[in-house]
Coordinates of C-alpha atoms in Angstrom, one line a residue:
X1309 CA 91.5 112.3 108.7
X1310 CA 88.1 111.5 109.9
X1311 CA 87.7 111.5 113.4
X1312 CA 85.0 108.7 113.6
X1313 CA 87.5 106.7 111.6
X1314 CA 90.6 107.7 114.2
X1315 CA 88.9 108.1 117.1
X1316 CA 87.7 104.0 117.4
X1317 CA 90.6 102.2 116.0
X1318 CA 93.4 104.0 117.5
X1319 CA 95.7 102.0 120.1
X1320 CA 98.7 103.2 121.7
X1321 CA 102.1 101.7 121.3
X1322 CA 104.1 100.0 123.7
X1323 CA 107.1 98.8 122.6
X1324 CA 108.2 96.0 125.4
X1325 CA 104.3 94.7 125.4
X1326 CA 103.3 91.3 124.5
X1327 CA 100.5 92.4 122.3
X1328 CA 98.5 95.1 120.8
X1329 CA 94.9 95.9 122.5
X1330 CA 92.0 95.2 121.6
X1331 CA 88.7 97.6 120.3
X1332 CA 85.7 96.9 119.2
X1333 CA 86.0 98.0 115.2
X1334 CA 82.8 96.7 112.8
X1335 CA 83.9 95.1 109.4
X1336 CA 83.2 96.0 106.0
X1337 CA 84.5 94.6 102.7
X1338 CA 86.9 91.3 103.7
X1339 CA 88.9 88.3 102.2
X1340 CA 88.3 85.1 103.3
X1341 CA 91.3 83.8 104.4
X1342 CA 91.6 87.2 106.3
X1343 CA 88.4 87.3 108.0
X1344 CA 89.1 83.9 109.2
X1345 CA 92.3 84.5 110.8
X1346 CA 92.5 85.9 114.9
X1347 CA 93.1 89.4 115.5
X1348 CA 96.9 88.7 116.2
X1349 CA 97.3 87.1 113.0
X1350 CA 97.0 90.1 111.2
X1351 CA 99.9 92.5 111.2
X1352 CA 99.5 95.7 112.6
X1353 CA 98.8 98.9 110.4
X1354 CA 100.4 102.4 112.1
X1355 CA 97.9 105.6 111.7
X1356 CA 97.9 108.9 113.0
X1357 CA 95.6 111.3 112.1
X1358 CA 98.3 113.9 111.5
X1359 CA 99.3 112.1 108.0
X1360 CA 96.6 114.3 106.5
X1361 CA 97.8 117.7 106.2
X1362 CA 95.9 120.5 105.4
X1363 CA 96.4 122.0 101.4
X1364 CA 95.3 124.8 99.6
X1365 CA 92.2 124.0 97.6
X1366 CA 93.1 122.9 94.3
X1367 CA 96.8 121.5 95.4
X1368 CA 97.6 118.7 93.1
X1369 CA 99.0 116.6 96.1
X1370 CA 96.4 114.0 96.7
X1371 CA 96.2 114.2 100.3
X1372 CA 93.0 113.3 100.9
X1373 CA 94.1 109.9 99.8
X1374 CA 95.1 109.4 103.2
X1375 CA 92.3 109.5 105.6
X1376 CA 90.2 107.8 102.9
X1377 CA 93.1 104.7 103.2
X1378 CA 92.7 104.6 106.2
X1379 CA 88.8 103.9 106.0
X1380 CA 89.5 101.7 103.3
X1381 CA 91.7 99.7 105.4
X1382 CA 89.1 99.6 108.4
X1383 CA 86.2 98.5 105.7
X1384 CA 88.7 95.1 104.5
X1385 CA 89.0 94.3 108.0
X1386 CA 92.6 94.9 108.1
X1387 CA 92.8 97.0 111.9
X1388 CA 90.4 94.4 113.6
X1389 CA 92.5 95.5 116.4
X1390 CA 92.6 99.2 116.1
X1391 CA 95.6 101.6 114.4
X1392 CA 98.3 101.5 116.0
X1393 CA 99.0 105.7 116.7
X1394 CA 102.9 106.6 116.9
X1395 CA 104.8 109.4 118.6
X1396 CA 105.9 112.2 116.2
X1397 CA 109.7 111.8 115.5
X1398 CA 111.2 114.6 117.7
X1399 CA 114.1 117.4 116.3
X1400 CA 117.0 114.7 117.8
X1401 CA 115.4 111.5 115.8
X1402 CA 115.5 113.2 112.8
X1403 CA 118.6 114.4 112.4
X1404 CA 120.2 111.0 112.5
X1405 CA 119.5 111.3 108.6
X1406 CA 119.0 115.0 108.0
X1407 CA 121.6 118.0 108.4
X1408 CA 120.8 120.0 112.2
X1409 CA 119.8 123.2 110.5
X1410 CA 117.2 122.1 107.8
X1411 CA 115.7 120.2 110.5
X1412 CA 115.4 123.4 112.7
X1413 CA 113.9 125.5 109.4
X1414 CA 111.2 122.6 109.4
X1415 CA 110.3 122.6 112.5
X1416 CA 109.9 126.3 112.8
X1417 CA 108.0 126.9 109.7
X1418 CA 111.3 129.2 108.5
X1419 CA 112.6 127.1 105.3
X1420 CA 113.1 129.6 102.7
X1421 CA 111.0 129.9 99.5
X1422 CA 113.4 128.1 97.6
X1423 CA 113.3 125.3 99.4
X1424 CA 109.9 125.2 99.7
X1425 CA 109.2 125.3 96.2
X1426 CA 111.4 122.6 95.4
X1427 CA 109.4 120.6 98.4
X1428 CA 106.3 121.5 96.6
X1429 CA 104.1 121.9 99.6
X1430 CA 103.7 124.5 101.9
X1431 CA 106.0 124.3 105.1
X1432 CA 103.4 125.1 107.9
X1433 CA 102.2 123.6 111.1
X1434 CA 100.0 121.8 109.0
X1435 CA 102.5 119.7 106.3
X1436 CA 105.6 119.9 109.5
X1437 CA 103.2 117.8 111.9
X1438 CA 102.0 115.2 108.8
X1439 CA 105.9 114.5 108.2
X1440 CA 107.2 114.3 111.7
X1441 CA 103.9 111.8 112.5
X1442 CA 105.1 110.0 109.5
X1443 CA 108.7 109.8 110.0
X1444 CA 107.9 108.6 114.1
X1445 CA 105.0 105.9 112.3
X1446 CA 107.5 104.5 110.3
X1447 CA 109.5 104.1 113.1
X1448 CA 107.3 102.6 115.6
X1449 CA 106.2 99.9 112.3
X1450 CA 109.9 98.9 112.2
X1451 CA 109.8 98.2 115.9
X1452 CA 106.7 96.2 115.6
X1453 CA 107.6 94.1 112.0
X1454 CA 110.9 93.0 114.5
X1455 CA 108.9 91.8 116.9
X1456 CA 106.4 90.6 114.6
X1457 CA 107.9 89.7 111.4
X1458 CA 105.5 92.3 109.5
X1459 CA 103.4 95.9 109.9
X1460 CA 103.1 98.8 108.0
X1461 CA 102.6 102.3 108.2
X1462 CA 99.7 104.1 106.6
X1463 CA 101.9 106.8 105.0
X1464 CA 105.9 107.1 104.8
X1465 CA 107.9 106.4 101.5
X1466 CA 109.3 110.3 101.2
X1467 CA 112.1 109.5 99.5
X1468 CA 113.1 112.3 98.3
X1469 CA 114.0 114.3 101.2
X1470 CA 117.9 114.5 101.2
X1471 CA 119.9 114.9 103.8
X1472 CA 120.0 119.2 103.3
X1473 CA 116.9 119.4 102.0
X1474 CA 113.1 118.1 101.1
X1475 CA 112.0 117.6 97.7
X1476 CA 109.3 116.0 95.8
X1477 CA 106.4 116.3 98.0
X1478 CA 108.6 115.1 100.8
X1479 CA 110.0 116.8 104.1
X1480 CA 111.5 114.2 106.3
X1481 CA 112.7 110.6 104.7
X1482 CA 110.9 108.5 107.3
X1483 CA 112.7 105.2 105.6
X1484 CA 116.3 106.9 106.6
X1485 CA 115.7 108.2 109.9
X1486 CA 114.1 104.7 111.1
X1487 CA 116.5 102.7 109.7
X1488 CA 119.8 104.6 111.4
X1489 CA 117.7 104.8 114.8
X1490 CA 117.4 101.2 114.6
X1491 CA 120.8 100.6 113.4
X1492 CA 122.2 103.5 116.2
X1493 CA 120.5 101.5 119.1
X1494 CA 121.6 98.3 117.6
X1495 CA 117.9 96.9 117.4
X1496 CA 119.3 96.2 113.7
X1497 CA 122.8 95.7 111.8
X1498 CA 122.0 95.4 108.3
X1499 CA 118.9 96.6 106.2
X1500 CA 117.7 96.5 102.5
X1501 CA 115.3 99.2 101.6
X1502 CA 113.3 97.8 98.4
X1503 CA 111.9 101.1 96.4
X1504 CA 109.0 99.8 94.0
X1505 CA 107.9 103.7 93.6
X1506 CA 108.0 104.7 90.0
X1507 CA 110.4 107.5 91.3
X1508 CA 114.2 106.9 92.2
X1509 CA 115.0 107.1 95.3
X1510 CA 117.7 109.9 95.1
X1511 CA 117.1 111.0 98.7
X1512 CA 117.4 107.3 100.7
X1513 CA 120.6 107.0 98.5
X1514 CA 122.2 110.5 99.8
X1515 CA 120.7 109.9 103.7
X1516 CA 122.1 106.4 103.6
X1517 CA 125.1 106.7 101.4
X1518 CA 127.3 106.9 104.9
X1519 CA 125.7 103.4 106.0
X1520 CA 127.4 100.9 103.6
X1521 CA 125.0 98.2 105.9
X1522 CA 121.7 99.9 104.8
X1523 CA 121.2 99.1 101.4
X1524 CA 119.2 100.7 98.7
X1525 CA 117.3 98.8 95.7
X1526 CA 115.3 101.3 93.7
X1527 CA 113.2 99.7 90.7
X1528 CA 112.0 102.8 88.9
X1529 CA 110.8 104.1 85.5
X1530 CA 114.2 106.1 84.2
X1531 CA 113.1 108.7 82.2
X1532 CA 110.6 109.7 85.2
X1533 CA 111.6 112.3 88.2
X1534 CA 114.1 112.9 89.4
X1535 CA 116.0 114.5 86.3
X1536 CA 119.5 114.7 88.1
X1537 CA 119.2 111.2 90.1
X1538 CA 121.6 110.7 93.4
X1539 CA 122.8 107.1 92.7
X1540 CA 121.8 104.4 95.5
X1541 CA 123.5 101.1 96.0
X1542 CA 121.5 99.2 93.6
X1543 CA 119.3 101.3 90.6
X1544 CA 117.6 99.6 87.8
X1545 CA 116.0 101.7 85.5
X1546 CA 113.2 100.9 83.3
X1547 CA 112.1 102.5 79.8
X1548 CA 108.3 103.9 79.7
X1549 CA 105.1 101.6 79.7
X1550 CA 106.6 98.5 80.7
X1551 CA 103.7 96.3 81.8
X1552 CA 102.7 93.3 84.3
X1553 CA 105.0 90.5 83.0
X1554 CA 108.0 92.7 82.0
X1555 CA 108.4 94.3 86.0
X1556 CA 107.6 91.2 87.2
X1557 CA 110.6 90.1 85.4
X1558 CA 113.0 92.4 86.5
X1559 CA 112.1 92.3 89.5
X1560 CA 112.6 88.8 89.8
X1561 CA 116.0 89.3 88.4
X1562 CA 117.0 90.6 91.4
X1563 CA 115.3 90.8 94.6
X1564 CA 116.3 87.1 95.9
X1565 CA 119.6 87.4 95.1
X1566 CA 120.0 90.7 97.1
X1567 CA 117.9 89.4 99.9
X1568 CA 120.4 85.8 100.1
X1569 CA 123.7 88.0 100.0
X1570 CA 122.5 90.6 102.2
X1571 CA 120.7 88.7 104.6
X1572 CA 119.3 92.1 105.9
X1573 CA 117.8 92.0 109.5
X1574 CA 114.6 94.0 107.8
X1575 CA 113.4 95.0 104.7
X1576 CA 112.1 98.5 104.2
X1577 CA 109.7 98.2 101.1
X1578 CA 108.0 101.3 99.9
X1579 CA 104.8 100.2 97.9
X1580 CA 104.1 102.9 96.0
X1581 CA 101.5 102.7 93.4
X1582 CA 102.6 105.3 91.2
X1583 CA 103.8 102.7 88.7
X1584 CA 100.0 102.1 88.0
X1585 CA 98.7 102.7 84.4
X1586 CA 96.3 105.2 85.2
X1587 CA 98.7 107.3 87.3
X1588 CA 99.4 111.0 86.5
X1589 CA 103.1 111.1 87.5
X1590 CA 103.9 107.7 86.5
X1591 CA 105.3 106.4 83.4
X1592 CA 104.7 102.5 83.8
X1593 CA 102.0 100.4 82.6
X1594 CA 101.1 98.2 85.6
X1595 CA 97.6 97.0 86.5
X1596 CA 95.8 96.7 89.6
X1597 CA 96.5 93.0 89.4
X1598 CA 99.8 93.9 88.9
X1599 CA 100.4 95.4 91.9
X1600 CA 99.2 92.7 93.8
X1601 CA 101.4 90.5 91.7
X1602 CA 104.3 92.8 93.2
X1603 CA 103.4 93.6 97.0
X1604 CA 102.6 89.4 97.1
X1605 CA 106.3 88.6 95.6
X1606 CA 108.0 91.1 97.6
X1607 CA 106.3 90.3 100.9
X1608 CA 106.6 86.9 100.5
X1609 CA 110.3 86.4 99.3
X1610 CA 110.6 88.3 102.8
X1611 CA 108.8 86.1 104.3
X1612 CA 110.2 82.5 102.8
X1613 CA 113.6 83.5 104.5
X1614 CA 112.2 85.0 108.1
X1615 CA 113.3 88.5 107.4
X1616 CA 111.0 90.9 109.3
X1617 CA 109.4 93.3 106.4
X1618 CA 107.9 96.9 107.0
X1619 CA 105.7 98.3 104.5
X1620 CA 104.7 101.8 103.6
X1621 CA 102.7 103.3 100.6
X1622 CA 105.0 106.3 98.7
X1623 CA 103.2 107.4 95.7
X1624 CA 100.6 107.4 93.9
X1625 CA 98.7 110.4 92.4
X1626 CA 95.4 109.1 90.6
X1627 CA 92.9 111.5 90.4
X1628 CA 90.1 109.0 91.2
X1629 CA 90.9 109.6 95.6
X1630 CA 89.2 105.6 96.3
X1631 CA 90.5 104.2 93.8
X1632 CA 94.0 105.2 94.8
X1633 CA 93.4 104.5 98.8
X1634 CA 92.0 100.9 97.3
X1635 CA 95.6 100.2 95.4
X1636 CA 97.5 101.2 98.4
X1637 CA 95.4 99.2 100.4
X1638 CA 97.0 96.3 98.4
X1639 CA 100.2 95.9 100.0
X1640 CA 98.2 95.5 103.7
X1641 CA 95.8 92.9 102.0
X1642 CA 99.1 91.2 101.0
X1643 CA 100.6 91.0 104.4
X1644 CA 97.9 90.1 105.9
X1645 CA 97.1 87.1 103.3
X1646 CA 100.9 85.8 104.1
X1647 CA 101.0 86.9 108.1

């Protein structure tokens, strides 16, 4: 990640202060009604410049996406405040969701080839840094959307990491080790995790399926990875190219009433933009307007019934790197529109 973009907008984290604080950060590119509004206003975005690894040249992982999201984010005027930087998650956090020895084979670059392909990114110092600084970001955002009813994290949304092992370009599931920390320390009793990747979210299911309290909602396109899904409390499939109107639909169907049974004490939403139209790995016909549509309904249906909602991006594998950072940047222009 740049280092003129990290190096200025960074802030550390303290978890019993009153408020983030404050760095001078010019502003690019803004909405009105989020220019207008005081610093404080605006929820806080967690960065750290370890969320972009280092790849082989020619990797089809679009990593670059994330220091260029990051910018992107800096240019709206969404960190007016600075990034907030996490701690890594250590060996102990994350195996409160994954088993003791795939954590150790992580951490000392040792997972075996097998594993690694089915990961599909190289297990080094490198990728094992980006996915312990994302696992610890999503924590530290779930801490800060209690106290604040919303933040988000820059990265996150591996849900495909089981409990045994990593898949699908993800190592640690950052969603499942934040949400039994919080629930462990009993910051949190219940949680909903709303998955709006284009993926199912086989991995959340198997790290959570011990937690009846944590519940999972994955809205996915069926036919779409993974082949061999792990069922999660809640799954609705759709069939390919369903557009704006029809997700909308579904989606609708379903979200308030989970949200009025459950009456979680957070929502964990993973905004992936992999459902997008132009996507390579998607299957789904949404728009760019059509994400909006989504990050605005899901954040605010949070945020009509004072549930404290933490954001972070999952997918999204466009070739075009700005114009993906500028459709994950939609979920942040969303809180900060309904902060």
């Amino acid at each position: 990640m740049p280092e003129a973009v990290t190096g200025r907008l960074f802030q550390s984290y303290d978890r019993h202060a009153e408020s983030i604080g404050s760095s001078s950060q010019g502003r690019g590119r803004c909405d009105r009604d989020v220019a207008d509004r005081r610093p404080d206003m605006i929820p806080s975005i967690v960065v750290h410049p370890a969320y972009q690894a280092v790849l082989p040249d020619g990797h089809r992982f679009p990593m670059r996406k994330y220091g260029r999201l990051a910018e992107t984010l800096a240019e709206l005027g969404l960190a007016p405040s600075g990034f907030v930087r996490p701690e890594p998650a250590d060996a102990a956090l994350l195996k409160r969701a994954h088993r003791s020895d795939y954590v150790d084979a992580v951490l000392s670059c040792s997972v075996s080839r097998e594993i690694e392909r089915e990961i599909g990114l190289p297990v080094d110092g490198s990728v094992v840094a980006r996915s312990c600084a994302s696992a610890g970001g999503t924590l530290v955002a779930a801490r800060l959307a209690l106290d604040h009813g919303l933040a988000g994290s820059a990265a996150g949304g591996s849900h495909h990491a089981r409990r045994e092992t990593g898949a699908g370009f993800c190592v640690f599931n950052d969603v499942a080790v934040a949400a039994l920390a919080l629930q462990e320390e009993g910051a949190i009793r219940r949680a909903l995790v709303v998955d709006c990747d284009v993926h199912q979210g086989d991995g959340t299911a198997d790290c959570l399926a011990g937690s009846p309290d944590l519940f999972t909602f994955s809205i996915h396109a069926e036919k779409n990875y993974p082949t061999r899904k792990i069922p999660g409390d809640l799954d609705v499939g759709l069939v390919d190219d369903v557009d704006d109107a029809a997700y909308a639909a579904v989606l609708g169907a379903h979200l308030p009433g989970l949200l009025d049974g459950l009456s979680p004490d957070i929502v964990f939403y993973n905004a992936g933009v992999d459902p997008h139209m132009d996507d390579r790995l998607g299957r789904l016909a949404l728009t760019d307007a059509g994400l909006a549509a989504r990050d605005r309904y899901v954040v605010g249906e949070a945020r009509r019934r004072r549930i404290p909602l933490v954001a972070v991006i999952g997918g999204g594998y466009a070739t075009d790197i700005d114009a993906l950072a500028a459709r994950h940047a939609i979920v942040f222009q969303a809180m900060a529109a309904l902060a």
